Amino acid sequence: MPVLISRIAGWPRRAMHWLCGGRADYAGFQRRKFTPAHRARRMLCLFVWSGAAILMPLCPSPGCVLILILIATFVSFSLLDEQA
């Protein structure tokens, strides 16, 4: 059964490799994901989302939660942008 689950869970990645396999920018993106700087920025994104998750119970109104989610998303996109 675990083999079936791993095959099912891996189909989005296989589909992306099939669709974008020949593109130079996709190959550059795949190489960039394994650099130490990118891994450090991903860890920083994890801290941003952890901080947002800690703040959410303090202000449980839907508007406050939505604002925290939008801010965390914006900061994560800003951190992971390859032009930065």
Steps between C-alpha positions, in 0.01 A plus 500: 500500500776758572627456144159596364483806725846616394407456134182699546671772705776545242281563194496883522879512494518255210241704311705820547818327383315371195346839417805718566788257449659670199482860621823667609332711768342190655838327518647811665215504751562135587873566555426811709282304744802310631729794572579581865363854463164377374475242776573774757223715352259205511585454868429869557161451328430216739567737791270764347217248466565365850478852638174558314362172636593604854329838458179357355355368830567838662267672255257232376268727301477408130625840390807484718580145389461602134733797548763278666477246217534769233796663674676164547438414135637834380811473718559141384471596134734793559759282669491226236510732198801413289568863411564588865 
